[in-house]
Amino acid sequence: MRSVVHSVFGDPVDVLKLTDVPMPAPAAGQVRLRMKLAAIHNHDLWTVRGSYGYKPALPAIGGSEAVGVVDAVGEGVDVALIGKRMAYAGVRGAWAEYYVASAVALVPVPDVMSDEAAAQLIAMPFSALTLLDFLNVAAGDWIIQNAANGAVGTMLAGLAKSRGIHCVNLVRRDEGVAEMAKLGISNTVSTAAKGWKDSVRSLVGDGKIRAGVDSIGARATEDMAALLAESGLLVSFGSMTGEPMQLSSGTVIFKQLTLKGFWASTVSAQMLPEKRKSLMGELIRLVATGEVKLHTDAVFDLADITKAVTRALTPGRAGKVLLKP
C-alpha cells in the first residue's frame, strides 16, 4: 500500500516520502480501516521532527487521525463493523491507504457529517472541548485565548459560543481580525495594534476574565495574566515561541492566580468514561448540526506530501490540510 514514511527525524518537508509498505493486519481487538481522509496536525509534524512527547520507532508512517471504512477485523471484534465509517485519533500511521486501530476507540460517523469534518473530528475539536471543560467556566463568563486563529483556537471560540461563554480571541496580526470574522468569530483583538490591552478591557466592560489559555509562551504569558480577574486561572496549552513563559511573581501573588498545564492525552486518559461519552456526544451534535464548523483549507494526495506539509505550515490558513489516498 502507499504510505507517507520518514526514516529519520527532521524537517517534515525534507524527510517525509511516499513509500510502498506491506498492508497491516488487525491484531486481536483491532480493526483495519481503508483511509478516506487524514488530517495533518501540528503535533504530527512535531513527531516527525522528533520533538514531541512520543517518538515512534523508525522508519515510521506519519499521521495520527483519519476517517476510514472498516474493511477487516481482528479476533474478538464484531464483524458487523465491516463497512462502517469511523473516525479515530491517536492511531500510529494514519497517512496511508490502510491503517489499524483499536476497535473500542472508534467513533461512528453520522451520515450527515462529511468526510472532511470527520477526518478532523477528534484530536483538535475534542481537545478544545476538553480544554473548555477544564477551565470550569459557565455561561456568561469571560475567557481569553491567544493564537486564537489556530485550529484549537477557532474551535475553542466556537465551542465557547455554543455554551454561552464569552471568549476574547487574541491574534498576532492585524489581518487576523478580518480572517476570524470570515469564520464567524467575533471578539478578536490584534496584539500588533497599539493599546490592544485597553481594547480587551473595553470589550469585556464590567465583566471579569475568569480564565486564559496561553499557547505562545514568552512575554505573551505575562500579557495574558495581566488581563485575568482576581483568582483567575491561567492554563499553558503550548509554546509557539519555544521560549519559557515569562510571568511576574507579583501578578500571580496579588491576583491570587492559579497556573495549570494542559496536555490533552493526560487529561483524556484520566477522564471518567461517562464524561468522555458526554463530551463526545456534545461535539458530534454540534458538528453534525453545523453549529460548530470544521473548516478544510486544502486536500492533497499522499503523493503530494511535500506540498501538503508546506501548506500546513503556511500562516493564515483558513482550515485544516487533509490527505487523501
Coordinates of C-alpha atoms in Angstrom, one line a residue:
M1 CA 0.0 0.0 0.0
R2 CA 1.0 3.6 -0.4
S3 CA 2.1 5.5 2.7
V4 CA 4.0 8.5 3.9
V5 CA 7.1 7.5 5.7
H6 CA 10.1 9.1 7.5
S7 CA 13.2 7.1 8.1
V8 CA 14.9 9.8 10.2
F9 CA 13.7 12.7 12.4
G10 CA 13.9 16.1 10.8
D11 CA 12.1 18.8 8.8
P12 CA 8.9 17.2 7.6
V13 CA 9.3 19.0 4.2
D14 CA 12.6 17.1 3.7
V15 CA 12.2 13.7 5.4
L16 CA 8.6 12.6 4.5
K17 CA 8.5 10.4 1.4
L18 CA 5.8 8.4 -0.4
T19 CA 6.7 4.7 0.1
D20 CA 5.2 1.3 -0.6
V21 CA 4.8 -0.8 2.6
P22 CA 3.0 -4.0 3.4
M23 CA -0.7 -3.7 4.3
P24 CA -1.1 -4.1 8.1
A25 CA -3.3 -6.9 9.5
P26 CA -5.5 -6.2 12.5
A27 CA -4.5 -7.9 15.7
A28 CA -6.9 -9.1 18.4
G29 CA -9.2 -6.2 19.4
Q30 CA -8.2 -4.2 16.4
V31 CA -9.8 -3.3 13.1
R32 CA -8.2 -2.3 9.7
L33 CA -9.6 0.7 8.0
R34 CA -9.4 2.0 4.4
M35 CA -8.5 5.6 4.8
K36 CA -10.8 8.2 3.2
L37 CA -9.2 11.3 4.5
A38 CA -6.4 12.0 7.1
A39 CA -5.6 15.2 8.9
I40 CA -2.2 16.9 9.2
H41 CA -1.9 18.3 12.7
N42 CA 0.9 20.3 14.3
H43 CA 1.7 17.5 16.7
D44 CA 2.1 15.1 13.7
L45 CA 4.8 17.4 12.4
W46 CA 6.4 17.8 15.8
T47 CA 6.5 14.0 15.9
V48 CA 8.3 13.8 12.6
R49 CA 10.8 16.3 13.9
G50 CA 11.4 14.1 16.9
S51 CA 10.3 16.9 19.3
Y52 CA 7.0 15.6 20.6
G53 CA 6.2 13.6 23.7
Y54 CA 6.0 10.4 21.6
K55 CA 8.8 9.2 19.4
P56 CA 8.0 6.3 17.1
A57 CA 10.4 3.6 16.1
L58 CA 11.9 4.3 12.6
P59 CA 11.0 4.0 9.8
A60 CA 7.6 5.3 10.7
I61 CA 4.4 6.1 8.9
G62 CA 3.2 9.6 9.8
G63 CA -0.2 10.8 10.9
S64 CA -2.5 10.3 13.9
E65 CA -6.1 11.0 12.9
A66 CA -8.3 9.9 10.0
V67 CA -11.7 8.8 8.9
G68 CA -12.0 5.5 7.2
V69 CA -14.2 2.5 6.4
V70 CA -13.6 -0.7 8.4
D71 CA -12.5 -3.5 5.9
A72 CA -11.2 -6.2 8.3
V73 CA -11.5 -7.1 12.0
G74 CA -9.2 -8.9 14.4
E75 CA -10.0 -11.7 16.8
G76 CA -12.8 -10.7 19.2
V77 CA -14.1 -7.9 17.2
D78 CA -17.7 -7.8 15.8
V79 CA -17.7 -8.4 12.1
A80 CA -20.7 -6.2 11.8
L81 CA -18.3 -3.3 12.0
I82 CA -17.1 -4.1 8.5
G83 CA -18.2 -1.4 6.0
K84 CA -18.9 1.1 8.8
R85 CA -17.4 4.7 8.5
M86 CA -15.4 5.5 11.6
A87 CA -13.3 8.4 12.9
Y88 CA -10.2 7.7 15.0
A89 CA -7.5 9.7 16.6
G90 CA -4.3 8.5 18.3
V91 CA -3.6 6.0 15.6
R92 CA 0.0 5.4 14.5
G93 CA 0.3 5.6 10.8
A94 CA -2.8 7.3 9.5
W95 CA -1.1 8.7 6.4
A96 CA -1.5 5.5 4.5
E97 CA -4.1 3.8 2.3
Y98 CA -4.9 1.4 5.2
Y99 CA -4.2 1.6 9.0
V100 CA -5.2 -0.4 12.1
A101 CA -6.9 1.0 15.2
S102 CA -8.3 -0.2 18.5
A103 CA -11.9 -1.2 18.0
V104 CA -13.1 0.2 21.3
A105 CA -11.8 3.7 20.5
L106 CA -13.6 4.0 17.2
V107 CA -16.1 6.9 16.8
P108 CA -19.1 6.1 14.5
V109 CA -19.6 8.9 12.0
P110 CA -23.2 10.1 11.4
D111 CA -24.4 10.0 7.8
V112 CA -25.0 13.8 7.8
M113 CA -21.3 14.5 8.6
S114 CA -18.8 15.0 5.7
D115 CA -15.6 13.1 5.4
E116 CA -13.8 16.5 5.7
A117 CA -15.3 17.1 9.1
A118 CA -14.9 13.5 10.3
A119 CA -11.2 13.4 9.5
Q120 CA -10.5 16.2 12.0
L121 CA -13.3 15.5 14.5
I122 CA -11.4 14.2 17.5
A123 CA -7.9 15.4 18.1
M124 CA -8.3 19.1 17.9
P125 CA -12.0 19.6 18.4
F126 CA -12.2 17.1 21.3
S127 CA -9.1 18.6 22.8
A128 CA -10.7 22.0 22.5
L129 CA -13.9 20.8 24.2
T130 CA -11.9 19.1 26.9
L131 CA -9.9 22.3 27.4
L132 CA -13.0 24.4 27.7
D133 CA -14.4 21.9 30.2
F134 CA -11.1 22.1 32.1
L135 CA -11.4 25.8 32.5
N136 CA -14.5 25.3 34.7
V137 CA -16.4 28.3 33.4
A138 CA -20.1 28.8 32.9
A139 CA -22.5 30.6 30.6
G140 CA -22.0 34.4 30.9
D141 CA -18.3 34.1 32.0
W142 CA -15.4 35.6 30.0
I143 CA -12.3 33.7 29.0
I144 CA -9.3 34.8 26.8
Q145 CA -7.0 32.9 24.5
N146 CA -4.0 33.8 22.3
A147 CA -3.1 32.1 19.0
A148 CA -6.9 32.2 18.5
N149 CA -6.7 31.7 14.8
G150 CA -5.1 28.3 15.1
A151 CA -7.1 25.0 14.8
V152 CA -7.7 24.7 18.5
G153 CA -8.3 28.4 18.9
T154 CA -11.0 28.7 16.3
M155 CA -12.6 25.6 17.7
L156 CA -12.5 26.8 21.3
A157 CA -14.1 30.1 20.2
G158 CA -17.0 28.2 18.6
L159 CA -17.5 25.8 21.4
A160 CA -17.5 28.6 24.0
K161 CA -20.2 30.4 22.0
S162 CA -22.3 27.2 21.9
R163 CA -22.2 27.2 25.7
G164 CA -22.9 30.9 26.1
I165 CA -19.4 31.7 27.2
H166 CA -17.7 34.9 26.0
C167 CA -14.3 34.5 24.5
V168 CA -11.7 37.2 23.8
N169 CA -9.6 36.0 20.8
L170 CA -6.1 37.3 20.5
V171 CA -4.2 37.2 17.2
R172 CA -0.7 38.4 16.4
R173 CA -1.5 40.1 13.1
D174 CA -4.0 42.9 12.3
E175 CA -5.2 40.8 9.3
G176 CA -6.2 38.1 11.7
V177 CA -9.1 40.1 12.9
A178 CA -10.8 40.0 9.4
E179 CA -9.8 36.4 8.9
M180 CA -11.6 35.4 12.1
A181 CA -14.6 37.5 11.1
K182 CA -14.9 35.5 7.9
L183 CA -15.1 32.4 10.1
G184 CA -18.0 34.0 12.0
I185 CA -15.8 34.6 15.1
S186 CA -16.1 37.9 16.9
N187 CA -14.4 39.5 20.0
T188 CA -11.0 39.3 18.2
V189 CA -8.2 41.7 19.1
S190 CA -4.8 42.0 17.4
T191 CA -1.8 42.2 19.8
A192 CA 0.1 44.1 17.0
A193 CA -2.3 47.0 17.4
K194 CA -1.3 49.9 19.7
G195 CA -3.2 49.8 23.0
W196 CA -4.6 46.3 22.4
K197 CA -4.9 45.6 26.2
D198 CA -7.2 48.6 26.5
S199 CA -9.2 47.2 23.6
V200 CA -9.6 44.0 25.5
R201 CA -10.7 45.8 28.7
S202 CA -13.2 47.9 26.7
L203 CA -14.6 44.7 25.0
V204 CA -15.1 43.0 28.4
G205 CA -16.6 46.1 30.1
D206 CA -17.8 45.3 33.6
G207 CA -17.2 41.6 33.0
K208 CA -14.3 39.6 34.5
I209 CA -12.0 37.3 32.6
R210 CA -12.1 34.1 34.7
A211 CA -9.6 32.0 32.7
G212 CA -7.0 32.3 30.0
V213 CA -5.4 29.9 27.6
D214 CA -1.8 30.6 26.6
S215 CA -0.4 28.9 23.5
I216 CA 2.5 31.2 22.9
G217 CA 4.7 31.5 26.0
A218 CA 7.4 34.1 26.5
R219 CA 6.1 37.6 27.1
A220 CA 2.6 36.6 26.0
T221 CA 2.1 34.7 29.2
E222 CA 2.5 37.8 31.4
D223 CA 0.4 39.9 29.0
M224 CA -2.5 37.4 29.4
A225 CA -2.0 37.1 33.2
A226 CA -2.3 40.9 33.5
L227 CA -5.8 40.7 32.0
L228 CA -7.2 38.0 34.2
A229 CA -9.5 38.8 37.1
E230 CA -8.6 38.1 40.7
S231 CA -8.4 34.3 41.4
G232 CA -8.3 33.7 37.7
L233 CA -7.0 30.5 36.1
L234 CA -4.1 30.6 33.6
V235 CA -3.6 27.5 31.5
S236 CA -0.5 26.7 29.5
F237 CA -1.5 24.9 26.3
G238 CA 1.6 25.2 24.3
S239 CA 4.6 27.4 23.3
M240 CA 4.6 28.7 19.7
T241 CA 7.7 30.7 20.5
G242 CA 9.6 27.8 22.0
E243 CA 10.7 30.1 24.8
P244 CA 10.0 29.8 28.6
M245 CA 6.9 31.5 30.0
Q246 CA 7.6 35.0 31.4
L247 CA 5.4 35.5 34.4
S248 CA 5.7 38.1 37.2
S249 CA 5.5 36.7 40.7
G250 CA 3.7 39.9 41.7
T251 CA 0.9 39.3 39.2
V252 CA 0.5 35.8 40.4
I253 CA 0.6 36.7 44.1
F254 CA -1.5 39.9 44.1
K255 CA -4.2 38.4 41.8
Q256 CA -4.1 35.0 43.5
L257 CA -3.8 33.3 40.1
T258 CA -3.7 29.6 39.6
L259 CA -1.4 28.2 36.8
K260 CA -2.0 24.8 35.3
G261 CA -0.6 22.9 32.3
F262 CA -2.9 21.1 29.9
W263 CA -1.9 18.1 27.9
A264 CA -5.0 16.5 26.2
S265 CA -3.6 13.0 26.3
T266 CA -3.2 13.0 30.1
V267 CA -6.5 14.8 30.8
S268 CA -8.4 12.5 28.5
A269 CA -6.8 9.4 30.0
Q270 CA -7.9 10.5 33.5
M271 CA -11.4 11.3 32.3
L272 CA -14.3 9.1 33.5
P273 CA -15.9 7.1 30.7
E274 CA -19.3 8.8 31.3
K275 CA -17.7 12.2 31.0
R276 CA -15.9 11.3 27.7
K277 CA -19.1 9.9 26.2
S278 CA -21.0 13.1 27.2
L279 CA -18.4 15.4 25.7
M280 CA -18.1 13.4 22.5
G281 CA -21.8 13.3 22.1
E282 CA -21.9 17.1 22.6
L283 CA -19.2 17.6 20.0
I284 CA -20.7 15.3 17.4
R285 CA -24.1 17.0 17.8
L286 CA -22.6 20.5 17.3
V287 CA -20.6 19.5 14.2
A288 CA -23.4 17.5 12.7
T289 CA -25.8 20.3 13.0
G290 CA -23.3 22.9 11.7
E291 CA -23.4 24.9 15.0
V292 CA -19.6 24.3 15.1
K293 CA -17.8 24.2 11.8
L294 CA -14.6 22.3 11.0
H295 CA -13.0 24.1 8.1
T296 CA -10.9 22.5 5.4
D297 CA -8.2 24.5 3.7
A298 CA -7.0 22.0 1.1
V299 CA -6.9 18.3 0.3
F300 CA -3.7 16.7 -1.2
D301 CA -3.0 13.2 -2.5
L302 CA -0.5 11.2 -0.4
A303 CA 1.9 11.6 -3.3
D304 CA 1.9 15.3 -2.8
I305 CA 3.0 15.2 0.8
T306 CA 5.7 17.8 0.4
K307 CA 3.1 20.3 -1.0
A308 CA 0.7 19.3 1.7
V309 CA 3.1 19.9 4.6
T310 CA 4.3 23.2 3.1
R311 CA 0.7 24.3 3.0
A312 CA 0.1 23.0 6.6
L313 CA 3.0 25.2 7.7
T314 CA 1.7 28.3 6.0
P315 CA 0.4 31.0 8.3
G316 CA -3.2 32.4 7.9
R317 CA -4.7 29.2 6.5
A318 CA -8.5 29.0 6.6
G319 CA -8.7 25.5 7.9
K320 CA -7.2 22.0 8.2
V321 CA -5.0 20.5 5.5
L322 CA -6.1 16.9 4.7
L323 CA -4.6 13.9 2.8
K324 CA -6.5 11.5 0.5
P325 CA -5.3 8.1 -0.6

